[in-house]
Amino acid sequence: TFTAWCNSHLRKAGTQIENIEEDFRDGLKLMLLLEVISGERLAKPERGKMRVHKISNVNKALDFIASKGVKLVSIGAEEIVDGNVKMTLGMIWTIILRFAIQDISVEETSAKEGLLLWCQRKTAPYKNVNIQNFHISWKDGLGFCALIHRHRPELIDYGKLRKDDPLTNLNTAFDVAEKYLDIPKMLDAEDIVGTARPDEKAIMTYVSSFYHAFSGAQKAETAANRICKVLAVNQENEQLMEDYEKLASDLLEWIRRTIPWLENRVPENTMQAMQQKLEDFRDYRRLHKPPKVQEKCQLEINFNTLQTKLRLSNRPAFMPSEGKMVSDINNAWGGLEQAEKGYEEWLLNEIRRLERLDHLAEKFRQKASIHESWTDGKEAMLQQKDYEIATLSEIKALLKKHEAFESDLAAHQDRVEQIAAIAQELNELDYYDSPSVNARCQKICDQWDNLGALTQKRREALERTEKLLETIDQLYLEYAKRAAPFNNWMEGAMEDLQDTFIVHTIEEIQGLTTAHEQFKATLPDADKERQAILGIHNEVSKIVQTYHVNMAGTNPYTTITPQEINGKWEHVRQLVPRRDQALMEEHARQQQNERLRKQFGAQANVIGPWIQTKMEEIGRISIEMHGTLEDQLNHLRQYEKSIVNYKPKIDQLEGDHQQIQEALIFDNKHTNYTMEHIRVGWEQLLTTIARTINEVENQILTRDAKGISQEQMNEFRASFNHFDRDHSGTLGPEEFKACLISLGYDIGNDAQGEAEFARIMSIVDPNRMGVVTFQAFIDFMSRETADTDTADQVMASFKILAGDKNYITVDELRRELPPDQAEYCIARMAPYHGHDAVPGALDYMSFSTALYGESDL
């Protein structure tokens, strides 16, 4: 084996050896062998035949070996000159180890371990091959055949080999290696098969020849690995970009669909329909919006993480599609929240308006019904011609009766004006049933005008006849005069006692209660008046009975009978306790409303400052430098956990807020915080803690990828914080320039300095937001000295795979790269159009520059 190995190199110098221990004794061929395998010139040999000349030559060879860092233990020139076989073979093995095996390195292992790992890698796909050592693993010959087939599959039909035919396998491998690979036969197949444990050194020597023969393929594999790594980074980044685009599109589409719904301000006609709109809005706030808040936050986190990965892999910054920037999302989100605020305010105002409308409409119907009941038959009465056949006393009575009617008519003037005013207010508030209200009001007004005209006409007729009348029953007249206002008072009292009321505070209901108590205090005097009026009527009856007046049984001056007075009086007495009960129930409701206000205010006054405190604490953590980044991350995650655990209190406050809205409570003097303030603060808190955690994670990612120490990270943070005077977490252009100057960058106010600063700003602020984040700052500081892969490196790797050609073929890509990455390249590489192009040639150069944003992919 050693002889064959030596001859494989000596052949290049035009010589050979027959016997190692004899042919190397004079040192001449030994020195020649070392010159061939090292490519260096040794000292001039001695040409004499004497022993001293031979020893001198061998010593020169041994000194050269020692100069290469090899320790020669117990090997002396005398033993070599004397033909000591053991010493000579030991020296040759030392040379083989140093010049054929020592430089072999696979995954940071070297020599024997590296050569063994290389063999295992290359033969892994082959059945019946299991390389574990350099002796018995090679006895069946399949390992040698597999090495050849892996690199030159056209030389051996591996599928026809049998494990139970080692001689054929070994001879096939040895013959092919000698004929096609220029590897001499260093081993004997029969010796290997016939030996229980083949010689390890012989196997290693022979196998190393295969390694060196296929070294070009090894370079191609290394190049392929580099390309795979670069392509994997690009594929992952492209997937992240696609994910961002889809998430951004979905979120913008949801906002686009939602805003028109929030901007639809078409009011409903009924309170029930508007309450349903409010309930739908609550469902939107509780169920539909929170997941979108999370999606928006995740979108920002994904965007920041992607930009960090692109910077770390020396790729150009990601620029989302038109209209899908993070700022576009934030602008759309701002429009959504503005629409939300306007929609909720509109809903509450509409509910207040409908509540007011319902109250006014009911009041209109009550007053209109009372008035219509009073006017029923009045037109017919005013058009009677009874005065033409009446007696003198009857005429006088008709005149007095007409005077009483005019008094009554004047008393109802206020009610008619109230009816018209209520109708006008309903019109101004856009009441949905205004046409019927207006028609009814117009009918009442027209009738009222007609009554006035008829009244005036009847008075003129009675006054013409009054001169013919001389007597009148003063007692009836007195009864009529006192009964009419008292009756009107009772009707007014009944109207007031049945009047619906709407209040919003304890003070308002207490005012109504006080007025009601004052009314009840007037009832004794009213009862006296009633008894006095009834006494007048009783006196009339006595006079009629005594003097047999023709008008007996009727009062010509009024239609109000004692029975009506007593009936209405009894009705007033029944309405008083009902009013008491209604006021008491409303007082209880207002007390409950006040309890709800205090309950909400107490919680809001705790939660609001708590949210503000947490926001400030998170800001301090992100600015201060206490502990390592991992300590800061753990601290932030503990904050995040405590914030998430606080969510039940927010939900409880939402429940209290819903009770307040359902109770139609529109103000709260016990707190300055509204539910909208709490919601916005809570959403900002969740977004801030998630974004801050993501920033620290990206800092850790940058630190680890760039090899930044914790001390360097602290120095970066200290410099950044020093110039971040407003503690906003970002630096403006002037602040950033001052920071760079403090770190030693030469950025003057001249044209060259401005150009350099503009270049740096394009790196740290690729989206031209006008601010520099801390993440962009540390990325820039680390990349200034970082060793990153470049387009030139990738191009050189492709050139190796292409066999130094200016183009590469589809077959070469599929042979050297994993399937998915090979197809990735094939789909994106442009055709090569150089003068040396062949059909199907692909341009790997433009593809390599496109990976780094230097051209279009």
mmCIF file of C-alpha atoms in Angstrom, residues 658-805:
data_model
loop_
_atom_site.group_PDB
_atom_site.id
_atom_site.type_symbol
_atom_site.label_atom_id
_atom_site.label_comp_id
_atom_site.label_asym_id
_atom_site.label_seq_id
_atom_site.Cartn_x
_atom_site.Cartn_y
_atom_site.Cartn_z
ATOM 1 C CA GLN A 658 -73.778 48.198 30.481
ATOM 2 C CA GLN A 659 -76.107 48.464 33.510
ATOM 3 C CA ILE A 660 -75.643 52.241 33.466
ATOM 4 C CA GLN A 661 -76.504 52.461 29.769
ATOM 5 C CA GLU A 662 -79.488 50.139 30.171
ATOM 6 C CA ALA A 663 -80.703 52.391 33.008
ATOM 7 C CA LEU A 664 -80.387 55.363 30.569
ATOM 8 C CA ILE A 665 -77.848 57.157 32.806
ATOM 9 C CA PHE A 666 -76.016 59.760 30.762
ATOM 10 C CA ASP A 667 -73.743 61.534 33.262
ATOM 11 C CA ASN A 668 -71.686 60.647 36.331
ATOM 12 C CA LYS A 669 -70.303 63.283 38.665
ATOM 13 C CA HIS A 670 -68.337 60.680 40.668
ATOM 14 C CA THR A 671 -65.601 60.176 38.071
ATOM 15 C CA ASN A 672 -63.893 61.890 35.154
ATOM 16 C CA TYR A 673 -63.250 58.519 33.459
ATOM 17 C CA THR A 674 -65.669 57.261 30.829
ATOM 18 C CA MET A 675 -65.799 53.667 29.602
ATOM 19 C CA GLU A 676 -64.315 54.892 26.320
ATOM 20 C CA HIS A 677 -61.278 56.302 28.211
ATOM 21 C CA ILE A 678 -60.797 52.979 30.007
ATOM 22 C CA ARG A 679 -61.203 50.924 26.788
ATOM 23 C CA VAL A 680 -58.688 53.026 24.831
ATOM 24 C CA GLY A 681 -56.222 53.011 27.750
ATOM 25 C CA TRP A 682 -56.541 49.240 28.170
ATOM 26 C CA GLU A 683 -56.021 48.571 24.443
ATOM 27 C CA GLN A 684 -52.991 50.905 24.418
ATOM 28 C CA LEU A 685 -51.582 49.121 27.487
ATOM 29 C CA LEU A 686 -51.922 45.659 25.867
ATOM 30 C CA THR A 687 -50.366 46.933 22.633
ATOM 31 C CA THR A 688 -47.512 48.736 24.458
ATOM 32 C CA ILE A 689 -46.463 45.723 26.591
ATOM 33 C CA ALA A 690 -46.612 43.379 23.554
ATOM 34 C CA ARG A 691 -44.632 45.832 21.402
ATOM 35 C CA THR A 692 -42.035 46.414 24.191
ATOM 36 C CA ILE A 693 -41.559 42.654 24.688
ATOM 37 C CA ASN A 694 -41.090 42.271 20.925
ATOM 38 C CA GLU A 695 -38.487 45.062 20.913
ATOM 39 C CA VAL A 696 -36.454 43.357 23.667
ATOM 40 C CA GLU A 697 -36.769 39.984 21.863
ATOM 41 C CA ASN A 698 -35.465 41.614 18.682
ATOM 42 C CA GLN A 699 -32.600 43.148 20.670
ATOM 43 C CA ILE A 700 -31.704 39.679 21.991
ATOM 44 C CA LEU A 701 -31.949 38.299 18.446
ATOM 45 C CA THR A 702 -29.641 41.045 17.178
ATOM 46 C CA ARG A 703 -27.223 40.688 20.088
ATOM 47 C CA ASP A 704 -26.889 36.909 19.613
ATOM 48 C CA ALA A 705 -26.687 37.059 15.825
ATOM 49 C CA LYS A 706 -24.052 39.816 15.851
ATOM 50 C CA GLY A 707 -22.131 38.638 18.918
ATOM 51 C CA ILE A 708 -22.813 41.816 20.893
ATOM 52 C CA SER A 709 -21.875 41.573 24.587
ATOM 53 C CA GLN A 710 -24.177 42.737 27.366
ATOM 54 C CA GLU A 711 -21.696 45.548 28.130
ATOM 55 C CA GLN A 712 -21.848 46.736 24.506
ATOM 56 C CA MET A 713 -25.654 46.572 24.582
ATOM 57 C CA ASN A 714 -25.677 48.645 27.794
ATOM 58 C CA GLU A 715 -23.318 51.188 26.181
ATOM 59 C CA PHE A 716 -25.601 51.425 23.150
ATOM 60 C CA ARG A 717 -28.620 51.923 25.430
ATOM 61 C CA ALA A 718 -26.830 54.576 27.525
ATOM 62 C CA SER A 719 -25.839 56.562 24.404
ATOM 63 C CA PHE A 720 -29.351 56.271 22.963
ATOM 64 C CA ASN A 721 -31.066 57.313 26.240
ATOM 65 C CA HIS A 722 -28.726 60.285 26.670
ATOM 66 C CA PHE A 723 -29.969 61.863 23.445
ATOM 67 C CA ASP A 724 -33.590 60.656 23.835
ATOM 68 C CA ARG A 725 -34.403 63.700 25.912
ATOM 69 C CA ASP A 726 -38.200 63.417 25.684
ATOM 70 C CA HIS A 727 -38.105 59.686 26.620
ATOM 71 C CA SER A 728 -40.145 58.849 23.544
ATOM 72 C CA GLY A 729 -38.092 55.735 22.744
ATOM 73 C CA THR A 730 -36.971 57.250 19.412
ATOM 74 C CA LEU A 731 -34.391 59.770 18.167
ATOM 75 C CA GLY A 732 -35.109 62.551 15.710
ATOM 76 C CA PRO A 733 -32.591 63.192 12.900
ATOM 77 C CA GLU A 734 -30.737 65.910 14.815
ATOM 78 C CA GLU A 735 -30.652 63.831 18.021
ATOM 79 C CA PHE A 736 -29.370 60.842 16.058
ATOM 80 C CA LYS A 737 -26.668 62.928 14.366
ATOM 81 C CA ALA A 738 -25.502 64.204 17.774
ATOM 82 C CA CYS A 739 -25.421 60.623 19.049
ATOM 83 C CA LEU A 740 -23.270 59.491 16.079
ATOM 84 C CA ILE A 741 -20.854 62.384 16.561
ATOM 85 C CA SER A 742 -20.508 61.451 20.245
ATOM 86 C CA LEU A 743 -19.600 57.910 19.162
ATOM 87 C CA GLY A 744 -16.787 59.181 16.924
ATOM 88 C CA TYR A 745 -18.477 59.407 13.507
ATOM 89 C CA ASP A 746 -17.121 62.205 11.321
ATOM 90 C CA ILE A 747 -20.328 63.879 10.172
ATOM 91 C CA GLY A 748 -19.648 67.529 9.546
ATOM 92 C CA ASN A 749 -21.920 70.213 8.194
ATOM 93 C CA ASP A 750 -20.243 70.128 4.799
ATOM 94 C CA ALA A 751 -21.633 68.379 1.704
ATOM 95 C CA GLN A 752 -19.638 65.208 2.367
ATOM 96 C CA GLY A 753 -20.898 64.973 5.956
ATOM 97 C CA GLU A 754 -24.498 65.546 4.897
ATOM 98 C CA ALA A 755 -24.191 62.831 2.244
ATOM 99 C CA GLU A 756 -22.768 60.362 4.781
ATOM 100 C CA PHE A 757 -25.526 61.156 7.259
ATOM 101 C CA ALA A 758 -28.166 60.733 4.531
ATOM 102 C CA ARG A 759 -26.680 57.291 3.743
ATOM 103 C CA ILE A 760 -26.858 56.248 7.395
ATOM 104 C CA MET A 761 -30.443 57.531 7.740
ATOM 105 C CA SER A 762 -31.498 55.455 4.709
ATOM 106 C CA ILE A 763 -30.227 52.394 6.602
ATOM 107 C CA VAL A 764 -31.773 53.091 10.025
ATOM 108 C CA ASP A 765 -35.014 54.640 8.687
ATOM 109 C CA PRO A 766 -35.770 52.845 5.378
ATOM 110 C CA ASN A 767 -39.480 53.755 5.527
ATOM 111 C CA ARG A 768 -38.690 57.465 6.061
ATOM 112 C CA MET A 769 -40.714 57.802 9.239
ATOM 113 C CA GLY A 770 -38.450 60.635 10.461
ATOM 114 C CA VAL A 771 -37.384 58.814 13.647
ATOM 115 C CA VAL A 772 -34.768 56.197 14.612
ATOM 116 C CA THR A 773 -35.839 53.381 16.960
ATOM 117 C CA PHE A 774 -33.440 51.750 19.414
ATOM 118 C CA GLN A 775 -33.682 48.480 17.442
ATOM 119 C CA ALA A 776 -32.578 50.234 14.242
ATOM 120 C CA PHE A 777 -29.808 51.976 16.208
ATOM 121 C CA ILE A 778 -28.266 48.744 17.561
ATOM 122 C CA ASP A 779 -28.688 47.055 14.169
ATOM 123 C CA PHE A 780 -26.656 49.842 12.616
ATOM 124 C CA MET A 781 -23.992 49.855 15.344
ATOM 125 C CA SER A 782 -23.562 46.077 15.085
ATOM 126 C CA ARG A 783 -23.567 45.773 11.297
ATOM 127 C CA GLU A 784 -20.704 48.257 10.905
ATOM 128 C CA THR A 785 -18.220 45.518 11.869
ATOM 129 C CA ALA A 786 -20.368 42.419 11.355
ATOM 130 C CA ASP A 787 -19.269 39.678 8.999
ATOM 131 C CA THR A 788 -22.345 38.923 6.918
ATOM 132 C CA ASP A 789 -22.809 36.934 3.788
ATOM 133 C CA THR A 790 -22.735 38.962 0.593
ATOM 134 C CA ALA A 791 -23.860 38.710 -2.994
ATOM 135 C CA ASP A 792 -20.231 38.127 -4.068
ATOM 136 C CA GLN A 793 -19.945 35.145 -1.730
ATOM 137 C CA VAL A 794 -23.135 33.570 -3.075
ATOM 138 C CA MET A 795 -22.011 34.255 -6.657
ATOM 139 C CA ALA A 796 -18.663 32.534 -5.971
ATOM 140 C CA SER A 797 -20.493 29.517 -4.537
ATOM 141 C CA PHE A 798 -22.686 29.212 -7.623
ATOM 142 C CA LYS A 799 -19.555 29.476 -9.792
ATOM 143 C CA ILE A 800 -18.113 26.423 -8.011
ATOM 144 C CA LEU A 801 -21.318 24.440 -8.587
ATOM 145 C CA ALA A 802 -21.246 25.492 -12.237
ATOM 146 C CA GLY A 803 -17.665 24.291 -12.742
ATOM 147 C CA ASP A 804 -16.266 27.839 -13.255
ATOM 148 C CA LYS A 805 -18.822 28.592 -15.995
#
